[in-house]
């Protein structure tokens, strides 16, 4: 696969083809420079690999020849496209005028006229509510009592993530401090804003759990923490969104981030476009292709528990270290040489849940991670956690999540091979 600009071409034909339908010419306008776009393209590519009749328009490389928008549109018309998936507002009007099926993004900035035109067509949109709630639950489970959110001014998706985060934290009985940007202009705008964030963070109570609207903003926050003299994660735990993996790993400290299921969204978008090309009607309640949050990829920036009670902190560390051993509450009590009643009371005070509830939570989280990150069969996962067979693990997992391991992997996984 070779990318130039926003147009991608795939070569995904099997060696042997028994039945070949007429070729379907598909326009893709998706930014491959971002992990979000690459995830969508990966899902679309997987669909194309199973449908060799799909062909993709390839933009003339800019390093070979500059081509005007008008000339490019003429090339597209001459190619007779059948449909398009668009994550770029530039040129969307031209594609709509071709009167071909189009799937686009609702989060892009459009003119009022264009908004009316795309109102009835299927679209891909990120589940910002789910992202905000996942971030809040992640921090709450780690025992934090002080929370903050740092987003981008004027970006609706950032505002939506903030609202969901704040609502969930307030439901738990806590408050959220929000960064309010002062007007910044000129060449030094970025540095001045970082200084504003640093001053804001410095005044907030610690230890602090801070959600950034995305990874870009989280990197700003990490820089601001350095300027403020605040240690990450000991004083400020920082969480981003998108999981731009290489950037997250090279930041100092490495950044924890919420992984989004863009691959499945791309696969769903391709399947929906194929149905639209066939002339099938898409019901209104099925036109939203959701990019859902999967889980938090924990790295150094949040690798901490905000637990003031040293006994409870030691107990949680013991649970985490022995999660594959099928330990019981009595094992924890015996390790710490403390009465069960005393430990239970301290646990409830520090975390708001029992030792048993924390053990089940940690176990489910680790099981979920293995189901989504690996291609291990459910039986192999069961053996890893000390279960004799997949049935007992499946019964436990479904009781906790409402889904069997197979159902969970199908719903939230990235179409990796599924074994029983």
PDB file of N, CA and C in Angstrom, residues 280-377:
ATOM      1  N   UNK A 280     -29.277  -0.940  -1.852  1.00  0.00           N
ATOM      2  CA  UNK A 280     -30.034  -1.290  -0.649  1.00  0.00           C
ATOM      3  C   UNK A 280     -30.185  -0.066   0.250  1.00  0.00           C
ATOM      4  N   UNK A 281     -31.324   0.040   0.889  1.00  0.00           N
ATOM      5  CA  UNK A 281     -31.608   1.165   1.776  1.00  0.00           C
ATOM      6  C   UNK A 281     -31.010   0.915   3.156  1.00  0.00           C
ATOM      7  N   UNK A 282     -30.371   1.939   3.696  1.00  0.00           N
ATOM      8  CA  UNK A 282     -29.808   1.866   5.034  1.00  0.00           C
ATOM      9  C   UNK A 282     -30.784   2.548   5.986  1.00  0.00           C
ATOM     10  N   UNK A 283     -31.274   1.809   6.962  1.00  0.00           N
ATOM     11  CA  UNK A 283     -32.225   2.368   7.918  1.00  0.00           C
ATOM     12  C   UNK A 283     -31.580   3.505   8.707  1.00  0.00           C
ATOM     13  N   UNK A 284     -32.385   4.502   9.069  1.00  0.00           N
ATOM     14  CA  UNK A 284     -31.866   5.689   9.758  1.00  0.00           C
ATOM     15  C   UNK A 284     -31.120   5.344  11.039  1.00  0.00           C
ATOM     16  N   UNK A 285     -31.627   4.362  11.790  1.00  0.00           N
ATOM     17  CA  UNK A 285     -31.000   4.034  13.063  1.00  0.00           C
ATOM     18  C   UNK A 285     -29.733   3.198  12.909  1.00  0.00           C
ATOM     19  N   UNK A 286     -29.352   2.888  11.668  1.00  0.00           N
ATOM     20  CA  UNK A 286     -28.141   2.116  11.409  1.00  0.00           C
ATOM     21  C   UNK A 286     -27.114   2.910  10.603  1.00  0.00           C
ATOM     22  N   UNK A 287     -27.368   4.215  10.444  1.00  0.00           N
ATOM     23  CA  UNK A 287     -26.478   5.034   9.621  1.00  0.00           C
ATOM     24  C   UNK A 287     -25.257   5.548  10.376  1.00  0.00           C
ATOM     25  N   UNK A 288     -25.232   5.388  11.697  1.00  0.00           N
ATOM     26  CA  UNK A 288     -24.097   5.847  12.484  1.00  0.00           C
ATOM     27  C   UNK A 288     -23.126   4.685  12.660  1.00  0.00           C
ATOM     28  N   UNK A 289     -21.967   4.792  12.047  1.00  0.00           N
ATOM     29  CA  UNK A 289     -20.903   3.805  12.222  1.00  0.00           C
ATOM     30  C   UNK A 289     -20.050   4.289  13.384  1.00  0.00           C
ATOM     31  N   UNK A 290     -20.078   3.577  14.475  1.00  0.00           N
ATOM     32  CA  UNK A 290     -19.429   4.041  15.699  1.00  0.00           C
ATOM     33  C   UNK A 290     -17.958   3.614  15.769  1.00  0.00           C
ATOM     34  N   UNK A 291     -17.135   4.570  16.113  1.00  0.00           N
ATOM     35  CA  UNK A 291     -15.749   4.272  16.486  1.00  0.00           C
ATOM     36  C   UNK A 291     -15.741   4.246  18.007  1.00  0.00           C
ATOM     37  N   UNK A 292     -15.717   3.063  18.571  1.00  0.00           N
ATOM     38  CA  UNK A 292     -15.864   2.896  20.014  1.00  0.00           C
ATOM     39  C   UNK A 292     -14.502   2.838  20.720  1.00  0.00           C
ATOM     40  N   UNK A 293     -14.469   3.292  21.965  1.00  0.00           N
ATOM     41  CA  UNK A 293     -13.245   3.102  22.750  1.00  0.00           C
ATOM     42  C   UNK A 293     -13.137   1.642  23.175  1.00  0.00           C
ATOM     43  N   UNK A 294     -11.932   1.102  23.138  1.00  0.00           N
ATOM     44  CA  UNK A 294     -11.726  -0.285  23.539  1.00  0.00           C
ATOM     45  C   UNK A 294     -11.283  -0.368  25.003  1.00  0.00           C
ATOM     46  N   UNK A 295     -10.107   0.172  25.283  1.00  0.00           N
ATOM     47  CA  UNK A 295      -9.575   0.123  26.640  1.00  0.00           C
ATOM     48  C   UNK A 295      -8.418   1.110  26.738  1.00  0.00           C
ATOM     49  N   UNK A 296      -7.941   1.308  27.944  1.00  0.00           N
ATOM     50  CA  UNK A 296      -6.802   2.201  28.164  1.00  0.00           C
ATOM     51  C   UNK A 296      -5.514   1.391  28.036  1.00  0.00           C
ATOM     52  N   UNK A 297      -4.619   1.869  27.190  1.00  0.00           N
ATOM     53  CA  UNK A 297      -3.279   1.288  27.107  1.00  0.00           C
ATOM     54  C   UNK A 297      -2.441   2.012  28.169  1.00  0.00           C
ATOM     55  N   UNK A 298      -2.180   1.332  29.264  1.00  0.00           N
ATOM     56  CA  UNK A 298      -1.501   1.957  30.397  1.00  0.00           C
ATOM     57  C   UNK A 298       0.005   1.987  30.186  1.00  0.00           C
ATOM     58  N   UNK A 299       0.554   3.192  30.250  1.00  0.00           N
ATOM     59  CA  UNK A 299       2.007   3.374  30.211  1.00  0.00           C
ATOM     60  C   UNK A 299       2.408   4.177  31.452  1.00  0.00           C
ATOM     61  N   UNK A 300       3.587   4.770  31.442  1.00  0.00           N
ATOM     62  CA  UNK A 300       4.114   5.402  32.647  1.00  0.00           C
ATOM     63  C   UNK A 300       3.263   6.559  33.165  1.00  0.00           C
ATOM     64  N   UNK A 301       2.609   7.307  32.278  1.00  0.00           N
ATOM     65  CA  UNK A 301       1.935   8.543  32.700  1.00  0.00           C
ATOM     66  C   UNK A 301       0.759   8.326  33.638  1.00  0.00           C
ATOM     67  N   UNK A 302       0.231   7.086  33.720  1.00  0.00           N
ATOM     68  CA  UNK A 302      -0.849   6.792  34.681  1.00  0.00           C
ATOM     69  C   UNK A 302      -0.543   5.561  35.518  1.00  0.00           C
ATOM     70  N   UNK A 303       0.694   5.105  35.478  1.00  0.00           N
ATOM     71  CA  UNK A 303       1.037   3.856  36.152  1.00  0.00           C
ATOM     72  C   UNK A 303       1.197   4.090  37.645  1.00  0.00           C
ATOM     73  N   UNK A 304       0.078   4.373  38.289  1.00  0.00           N
ATOM     74  CA  UNK A 304       0.078   4.646  39.722  1.00  0.00           C
ATOM     75  C   UNK A 304      -1.318   4.425  40.271  1.00  0.00           C
ATOM     76  N   UNK A 305      -1.399   4.230  41.567  1.00  0.00           N
ATOM     77  CA  UNK A 305      -2.677   4.154  42.257  1.00  0.00           C
ATOM     78  C   UNK A 305      -2.703   5.253  43.309  1.00  0.00           C
ATOM     79  N   UNK A 306      -3.757   6.058  43.301  1.00  0.00           N
ATOM     80  CA  UNK A 306      -3.858   7.164  44.265  1.00  0.00           C
ATOM     81  C   UNK A 306      -4.450   6.639  45.569  1.00  0.00           C
ATOM     82  N   UNK A 307      -3.672   5.857  46.280  1.00  0.00           N
ATOM     83  CA  UNK A 307      -4.137   5.242  47.529  1.00  0.00           C
ATOM     84  C   UNK A 307      -3.262   5.745  48.670  1.00  0.00           C
ATOM     85  N   UNK A 308      -3.861   6.497  49.572  1.00  0.00           N
ATOM     86  CA  UNK A 308      -3.093   7.066  50.676  1.00  0.00           C
ATOM     87  C   UNK A 308      -2.802   6.043  51.767  1.00  0.00           C
ATOM     88  N   UNK A 309      -3.690   5.069  51.931  1.00  0.00           N
ATOM     89  CA  UNK A 309      -3.509   4.044  52.959  1.00  0.00           C
ATOM     90  C   UNK A 309      -2.445   3.051  52.488  1.00  0.00           C
ATOM     91  N   UNK A 310      -1.277   2.969  53.138  1.00  0.00           N
ATOM     92  CA  UNK A 310      -0.196   2.085  52.681  1.00  0.00           C
ATOM     93  C   UNK A 310      -0.561   0.608  52.728  1.00  0.00           C
ATOM     94  N   UNK A 311      -1.430   0.215  53.662  1.00  0.00           N
ATOM     95  CA  UNK A 311      -1.843  -1.191  53.755  1.00  0.00           C
ATOM     96  C   UNK A 311      -2.702  -1.567  52.554  1.00  0.00           C
ATOM     97  N   UNK A 312      -3.641  -0.707  52.202  1.00  0.00           N
ATOM     98  CA  UNK A 312      -4.489  -0.960  51.029  1.00  0.00           C
ATOM     99  C   UNK A 312      -3.651  -0.950  49.758  1.00  0.00           C
ATOM    100  N   UNK A 313      -2.709  -0.023  49.660  1.00  0.00           N
ATOM    101  CA  UNK A 313      -1.828   0.047  48.491  1.00  0.00           C
ATOM    102  C   UNK A 313      -1.044  -1.255  48.334  1.00  0.00           C
ATOM    103  N   UNK A 314      -0.552  -1.796  49.454  1.00  0.00           N
ATOM    104  CA  UNK A 314       0.193  -3.054  49.408  1.00  0.00           C
ATOM    105  C   UNK A 314      -0.726  -4.207  48.999  1.00  0.00           C
ATOM    106  N   UNK A 315      -1.967  -4.183  49.490  1.00  0.00           N
ATOM    107  CA  UNK A 315      -2.925  -5.237  49.141  1.00  0.00           C
ATOM    108  C   UNK A 315      -3.239  -5.217  47.646  1.00  0.00           C
ATOM    109  N   UNK A 316      -3.450  -4.032  47.092  1.00  0.00           N
ATOM    110  CA  UNK A 316      -3.744  -3.910  45.654  1.00  0.00           C
ATOM    111  C   UNK A 316      -2.547  -4.369  44.833  1.00  0.00           C
ATOM    112  N   UNK A 317      -1.353  -4.014  45.255  1.00  0.00           N
ATOM    113  CA  UNK A 317      -0.149  -4.443  44.553  1.00  0.00           C
ATOM    114  C   UNK A 317      -0.038  -5.971  44.572  1.00  0.00           C
ATOM    115  N   UNK A 318      -0.391  -6.590  45.692  1.00  0.00           N
ATOM    116  CA  UNK A 318      -0.362  -8.054  45.795  1.00  0.00           C
ATOM    117  C   UNK A 318      -1.387  -8.671  44.826  1.00  0.00           C
ATOM    118  N   UNK A 319      -2.574  -8.096  44.764  1.00  0.00           N
ATOM    119  CA  UNK A 319      -3.599  -8.597  43.849  1.00  0.00           C
ATOM    120  C   UNK A 319      -3.126  -8.516  42.405  1.00  0.00           C
ATOM    121  N   UNK A 320      -2.554  -7.380  42.022  1.00  0.00           N
ATOM    122  CA  UNK A 320      -2.088  -7.185  40.659  1.00  0.00           C
ATOM    123  C   UNK A 320      -0.967  -8.156  40.301  1.00  0.00           C
ATOM    124  N   UNK A 321      -0.079  -8.400  41.257  1.00  0.00           N
ATOM    125  CA  UNK A 321       1.084  -9.253  41.003  1.00  0.00           C
ATOM    126  C   UNK A 321       0.728 -10.733  40.932  1.00  0.00           C
ATOM    127  N   UNK A 322      -0.419 -11.102  41.489  1.00  0.00           N
ATOM    128  CA  UNK A 322      -0.784 -12.521  41.555  1.00  0.00           C
ATOM    129  C   UNK A 322      -2.118 -12.803  40.860  1.00  0.00           C
ATOM    130  N   UNK A 323      -2.462 -11.999  39.890  1.00  0.00           N
ATOM    131  CA  UNK A 323      -3.776 -12.087  39.258  1.00  0.00           C
ATOM    132  C   UNK A 323      -3.978 -13.417  38.528  1.00  0.00           C
ATOM    133  N   UNK A 324      -2.879 -14.079  38.103  1.00  0.00           N
ATOM    134  CA  UNK A 324      -3.012 -15.337  37.370  1.00  0.00           C
ATOM    135  C   UNK A 324      -3.014 -16.565  38.289  1.00  0.00           C
ATOM    136  N   UNK A 325      -2.975 -16.348  39.591  1.00  0.00           N
ATOM    137  CA  UNK A 325      -2.831 -17.461  40.525  1.00  0.00           C
ATOM    138  C   UNK A 325      -4.146 -17.931  41.151  1.00  0.00           C
ATOM    139  N   UNK A 326      -5.260 -17.335  40.758  1.00  0.00           N
ATOM    140  CA  UNK A 326      -6.564 -17.669  41.350  1.00  0.00           C
ATOM    141  C   UNK A 326      -6.541 -17.523  42.870  1.00  0.00           C
ATOM    142  N   UNK A 327      -5.985 -16.411  43.322  1.00  0.00           N
ATOM    143  CA  UNK A 327      -5.908 -16.165  44.763  1.00  0.00           C
ATOM    144  C   UNK A 327      -7.288 -15.806  45.315  1.00  0.00           C
ATOM    145  N   UNK A 328      -7.427 -15.948  46.621  1.00  0.00           N
ATOM    146  CA  UNK A 328      -8.669 -15.620  47.317  1.00  0.00           C
ATOM    147  C   UNK A 328      -8.403 -14.472  48.292  1.00  0.00           C
ATOM    148  N   UNK A 329      -9.481 -13.947  48.867  1.00  0.00           N
ATOM    149  CA  UNK A 329      -9.352 -12.835  49.816  1.00  0.00           C
ATOM    150  C   UNK A 329      -8.488 -13.249  50.996  1.00  0.00           C
ATOM    151  N   UNK A 330      -8.640 -14.507  51.455  1.00  0.00           N
ATOM    152  CA  UNK A 330      -7.854 -14.973  52.597  1.00  0.00           C
ATOM    153  C   UNK A 330      -6.355 -14.951  52.304  1.00  0.00           C
ATOM    154  N   UNK A 331      -5.975 -15.136  51.026  1.00  0.00           N
ATOM    155  CA  UNK A 331      -4.561 -15.086  50.659  1.00  0.00           C
ATOM    156  C   UNK A 331      -4.006 -13.682  50.886  1.00  0.00           C
ATOM    157  N   UNK A 332      -4.819 -12.677  50.550  1.00  0.00           N
ATOM    158  CA  UNK A 332      -4.398 -11.291  50.736  1.00  0.00           C
ATOM    159  C   UNK A 332      -4.277 -10.980  52.223  1.00  0.00           C
ATOM    160  N   UNK A 333      -5.256 -11.409  52.993  1.00  0.00           N
ATOM    161  CA  UNK A 333      -5.253 -11.157  54.438  1.00  0.00           C
ATOM    162  C   UNK A 333      -4.024 -11.802  55.079  1.00  0.00           C
ATOM    163  N   UNK A 334      -3.738 -13.035  54.673  1.00  0.00           N
ATOM    164  CA  UNK A 334      -2.597 -13.742  55.237  1.00  0.00           C
ATOM    165  C   UNK A 334      -1.277 -13.098  54.871  1.00  0.00           C
ATOM    166  N   UNK A 335      -1.203 -12.553  53.679  1.00  0.00           N
ATOM    167  CA  UNK A 335       0.034 -11.916  53.228  1.00  0.00           C
ATOM    168  C   UNK A 335       0.343 -10.671  54.048  1.00  0.00           C
ATOM    169  N   UNK A 336      -0.691  -9.950  54.439  1.00  0.00           N
ATOM    170  CA  UNK A 336      -0.489  -8.677  55.123  1.00  0.00           C
ATOM    171  C   UNK A 336      -0.515  -8.814  56.655  1.00  0.00           C
ATOM    172  N   UNK A 337      -0.861  -9.984  57.150  1.00  0.00           N
ATOM    173  CA  UNK A 337      -0.926 -10.213  58.589  1.00  0.00           C
ATOM    174  C   UNK A 337      -1.820  -9.158  59.250  1.00  0.00           C
ATOM    175  N   UNK A 338      -3.071  -9.151  58.820  1.00  0.00           N
ATOM    176  CA  UNK A 338      -4.047  -8.190  59.329  1.00  0.00           C
ATOM    177  C   UNK A 338      -5.392  -8.894  59.365  1.00  0.00           C
ATOM    178  N   UNK A 339      -6.279  -8.488  60.245  1.00  0.00           N
ATOM    179  CA  UNK A 339      -7.584  -9.127  60.310  1.00  0.00           C
ATOM    180  C   UNK A 339      -8.383  -8.795  59.051  1.00  0.00           C
ATOM    181  N   UNK A 340      -9.206  -9.746  58.655  1.00  0.00           N
ATOM    182  CA  UNK A 340     -10.007  -9.548  57.446  1.00  0.00           C
ATOM    183  C   UNK A 340     -10.947  -8.358  57.608  1.00  0.00           C
ATOM    184  N   UNK A 341     -11.566  -8.239  58.748  1.00  0.00           N
ATOM    185  CA  UNK A 341     -12.502  -7.145  58.977  1.00  0.00           C
ATOM    186  C   UNK A 341     -11.808  -5.787  58.877  1.00  0.00           C
ATOM    187  N   UNK A 342     -10.624  -5.693  59.472  1.00  0.00           N
ATOM    188  CA  UNK A 342      -9.881  -4.432  59.432  1.00  0.00           C
ATOM    189  C   UNK A 342      -9.488  -4.072  58.003  1.00  0.00           C
ATOM    190  N   UNK A 343      -9.026  -5.055  57.241  1.00  0.00           N
ATOM    191  CA  UNK A 343      -8.615  -4.787  55.856  1.00  0.00           C
ATOM    192  C   UNK A 343      -9.821  -4.412  54.992  1.00  0.00           C
ATOM    193  N   UNK A 344     -10.950  -5.099  55.216  1.00  0.00           N
ATOM    194  CA  UNK A 344     -12.152  -4.790  54.439  1.00  0.00           C
ATOM    195  C   UNK A 344     -12.592  -3.343  54.693  1.00  0.00           C
ATOM    196  N   UNK A 345     -12.562  -2.919  55.963  1.00  0.00           N
ATOM    197  CA  UNK A 345     -12.975  -1.552  56.295  1.00  0.00           C
ATOM    198  C   UNK A 345     -12.054  -0.523  55.641  1.00  0.00           C
ATOM    199  N   UNK A 346     -10.745  -0.799  55.691  1.00  0.00           N
ATOM    200  CA  UNK A 346      -9.788   0.133  55.093  1.00  0.00           C
ATOM    201  C   UNK A 346      -9.909   0.143  53.570  1.00  0.00           C
ATOM    202  N   UNK A 347     -10.227  -1.014  52.998  1.00  0.00           N
ATOM    203  CA  UNK A 347     -10.422  -1.111  51.552  1.00  0.00           C
ATOM    204  C   UNK A 347     -11.608  -0.265  51.106  1.00  0.00           C
ATOM    205  N   UNK A 348     -12.707  -0.414  51.817  1.00  0.00           N
ATOM    206  CA  UNK A 348     -13.914   0.347  51.464  1.00  0.00           C
ATOM    207  C   UNK A 348     -13.683   1.854  51.607  1.00  0.00           C
ATOM    208  N   UNK A 349     -12.961   2.239  52.615  1.00  0.00           N
ATOM    209  CA  UNK A 349     -12.700   3.660  52.836  1.00  0.00           C
ATOM    210  C   UNK A 349     -11.817   4.228  51.725  1.00  0.00           C
ATOM    211  N   UNK A 350     -10.814   3.456  51.299  1.00  0.00           N
ATOM    212  CA  UNK A 350      -9.850   3.947  50.317  1.00  0.00           C
ATOM    213  C   UNK A 350     -10.371   3.869  48.884  1.00  0.00           C
ATOM    214  N   UNK A 351     -11.074   2.762  48.545  1.00  0.00           N
ATOM    215  CA  UNK A 351     -11.470   2.532  47.156  1.00  0.00           C
ATOM    216  C   UNK A 351     -12.980   2.482  46.928  1.00  0.00           C
ATOM    217  N   UNK A 352     -13.745   2.394  47.993  1.00  0.00           N
ATOM    218  CA  UNK A 352     -15.195   2.337  47.833  1.00  0.00           C
ATOM    219  C   UNK A 352     -15.704   0.987  47.383  1.00  0.00           C
ATOM    220  N   UNK A 353     -14.888  -0.069  47.531  1.00  0.00           N
ATOM    221  CA  UNK A 353     -15.320  -1.421  47.151  1.00  0.00           C
ATOM    222  C   UNK A 353     -14.590  -2.428  48.025  1.00  0.00           C
ATOM    223  N   UNK A 354     -15.076  -3.683  47.997  1.00  0.00           N
ATOM    224  CA  UNK A 354     -14.485  -4.732  48.814  1.00  0.00           C
ATOM    225  C   UNK A 354     -13.248  -5.311  48.137  1.00  0.00           C
ATOM    226  N   UNK A 355     -12.502  -6.107  48.895  1.00  0.00           N
ATOM    227  CA  UNK A 355     -11.331  -6.783  48.327  1.00  0.00           C
ATOM    228  C   UNK A 355     -11.771  -7.721  47.213  1.00  0.00           C
ATOM    229  N   UNK A 356     -12.868  -8.454  47.461  1.00  0.00           N
ATOM    230  CA  UNK A 356     -13.375  -9.394  46.460  1.00  0.00           C
ATOM    231  C   UNK A 356     -13.779  -8.667  45.179  1.00  0.00           C
ATOM    232  N   UNK A 357     -14.432  -7.534  45.298  1.00  0.00           N
ATOM    233  CA  UNK A 357     -14.839  -6.758  44.120  1.00  0.00           C
ATOM    234  C   UNK A 357     -13.629  -6.253  43.342  1.00  0.00           C
ATOM    235  N   UNK A 358     -12.575  -5.836  44.061  1.00  0.00           N
ATOM    236  CA  UNK A 358     -11.361  -5.378  43.398  1.00  0.00           C
ATOM    237  C   UNK A 358     -10.672  -6.535  42.673  1.00  0.00           C
ATOM    238  N   UNK A 359     -10.656  -7.699  43.303  1.00  0.00           N
ATOM    239  CA  UNK A 359     -10.046  -8.872  42.673  1.00  0.00           C
ATOM    240  C   UNK A 359     -10.777  -9.247  41.390  1.00  0.00           C
ATOM    241  N   UNK A 360     -12.096  -9.237  41.428  1.00  0.00           N
ATOM    242  CA  UNK A 360     -12.884  -9.565  40.234  1.00  0.00           C
ATOM    243  C   UNK A 360     -12.675  -8.507  39.156  1.00  0.00           C
ATOM    244  N   UNK A 361     -12.608  -7.239  39.544  1.00  0.00           N
ATOM    245  CA  UNK A 361     -12.401  -6.156  38.580  1.00  0.00           C
ATOM    246  C   UNK A 361     -11.053  -6.305  37.873  1.00  0.00           C
ATOM    247  N   UNK A 362     -10.005  -6.548  38.644  1.00  0.00           N
ATOM    248  CA  UNK A 362      -8.679  -6.709  38.052  1.00  0.00           C
ATOM    249  C   UNK A 362      -8.619  -7.928  37.135  1.00  0.00           C
ATOM    250  N   UNK A 363      -9.275  -9.007  37.555  1.00  0.00           N
ATOM    251  CA  UNK A 363      -9.282 -10.224  36.746  1.00  0.00           C
ATOM    252  C   UNK A 363      -9.993 -10.003  35.415  1.00  0.00           C
ATOM    253  N   UNK A 364     -11.167  -9.388  35.456  1.00  0.00           N
ATOM    254  CA  UNK A 364     -11.919  -9.123  34.224  1.00  0.00           C
ATOM    255  C   UNK A 364     -11.141  -8.189  33.302  1.00  0.00           C
ATOM    256  N   UNK A 365     -10.522  -7.169  33.869  1.00  0.00           N
ATOM    257  CA  UNK A 365      -9.745  -6.241  33.052  1.00  0.00           C
ATOM    258  C   UNK A 365      -8.612  -6.951  32.330  1.00  0.00           C
ATOM    259  N   UNK A 366      -7.904  -7.818  33.046  1.00  0.00           N
ATOM    260  CA  UNK A 366      -6.795  -8.534  32.429  1.00  0.00           C
ATOM    261  C   UNK A 366      -7.292  -9.548  31.398  1.00  0.00           C
ATOM    262  N   UNK A 367      -8.409 -10.209  31.679  1.00  0.00           N
ATOM    263  CA  UNK A 367      -8.992 -11.127  30.704  1.00  0.00           C
ATOM    264  C   UNK A 367      -9.392 -10.381  29.433  1.00  0.00           C
ATOM    265  N   UNK A 368     -10.045  -9.231  29.624  1.00  0.00           N
ATOM    266  CA  UNK A 368     -10.486  -8.435  28.473  1.00  0.00           C
ATOM    267  C   UNK A 368      -9.295  -8.021  27.623  1.00  0.00           C
ATOM    268  N   UNK A 369      -8.233  -7.606  28.280  1.00  0.00           N
ATOM    269  CA  UNK A 369      -7.028  -7.181  27.575  1.00  0.00           C
ATOM    270  C   UNK A 369      -6.438  -8.317  26.750  1.00  0.00           C
ATOM    271  N   UNK A 370      -6.405  -9.515  27.318  1.00  0.00           N
ATOM    272  CA  UNK A 370      -5.854 -10.667  26.604  1.00  0.00           C
ATOM    273  C   UNK A 370      -6.731 -11.062  25.425  1.00  0.00           C
ATOM    274  N   UNK A 371      -8.036 -10.961  25.594  1.00  0.00           N
ATOM    275  CA  UNK A 371      -8.947 -11.304  24.495  1.00  0.00           C
ATOM    276  C   UNK A 371      -8.800 -10.349  23.318  1.00  0.00           C
ATOM    277  N   UNK A 372      -8.519  -9.074  23.612  1.00  0.00           N
ATOM    278  CA  UNK A 372      -8.446  -8.075  22.553  1.00  0.00           C
ATOM    279  C   UNK A 372      -7.042  -7.917  21.979  1.00  0.00           C
ATOM    280  N   UNK A 373      -6.026  -8.110  22.799  1.00  0.00           N
ATOM    281  CA  UNK A 373      -4.657  -7.869  22.351  1.00  0.00           C
ATOM    282  C   UNK A 373      -3.986  -9.095  21.745  1.00  0.00           C
ATOM    283  N   UNK A 374      -4.501 -10.279  22.038  1.00  0.00           N
ATOM    284  CA  UNK A 374      -3.836 -11.492  21.574  1.00  0.00           C
ATOM    285  C   UNK A 374      -4.764 -12.326  20.701  1.00  0.00           C
ATOM    286  N   UNK A 375      -4.186 -13.346  20.062  1.00  0.00           N
ATOM    287  CA  UNK A 375      -4.978 -14.302  19.291  1.00  0.00           C
ATOM    288  C   UNK A 375      -5.104 -15.623  20.044  1.00  0.00           C
ATOM    289  N   UNK A 376      -4.857 -15.590  21.356  1.00  0.00           N
ATOM    290  CA  UNK A 376      -5.016 -16.799  22.174  1.00  0.00           C
ATOM    291  C   UNK A 376      -6.455 -17.277  22.118  1.00  0.00           C
ATOM    292  N   UNK A 377      -6.649 -18.577  22.096  1.00  0.00           N
ATOM    293  CA  UNK A 377      -8.003 -19.120  22.159  1.00  0.00           C
ATOM    294  C   UNK A 377      -8.565 -18.889  23.557  1.00  0.00           C
TER     295      UNK A 377
END
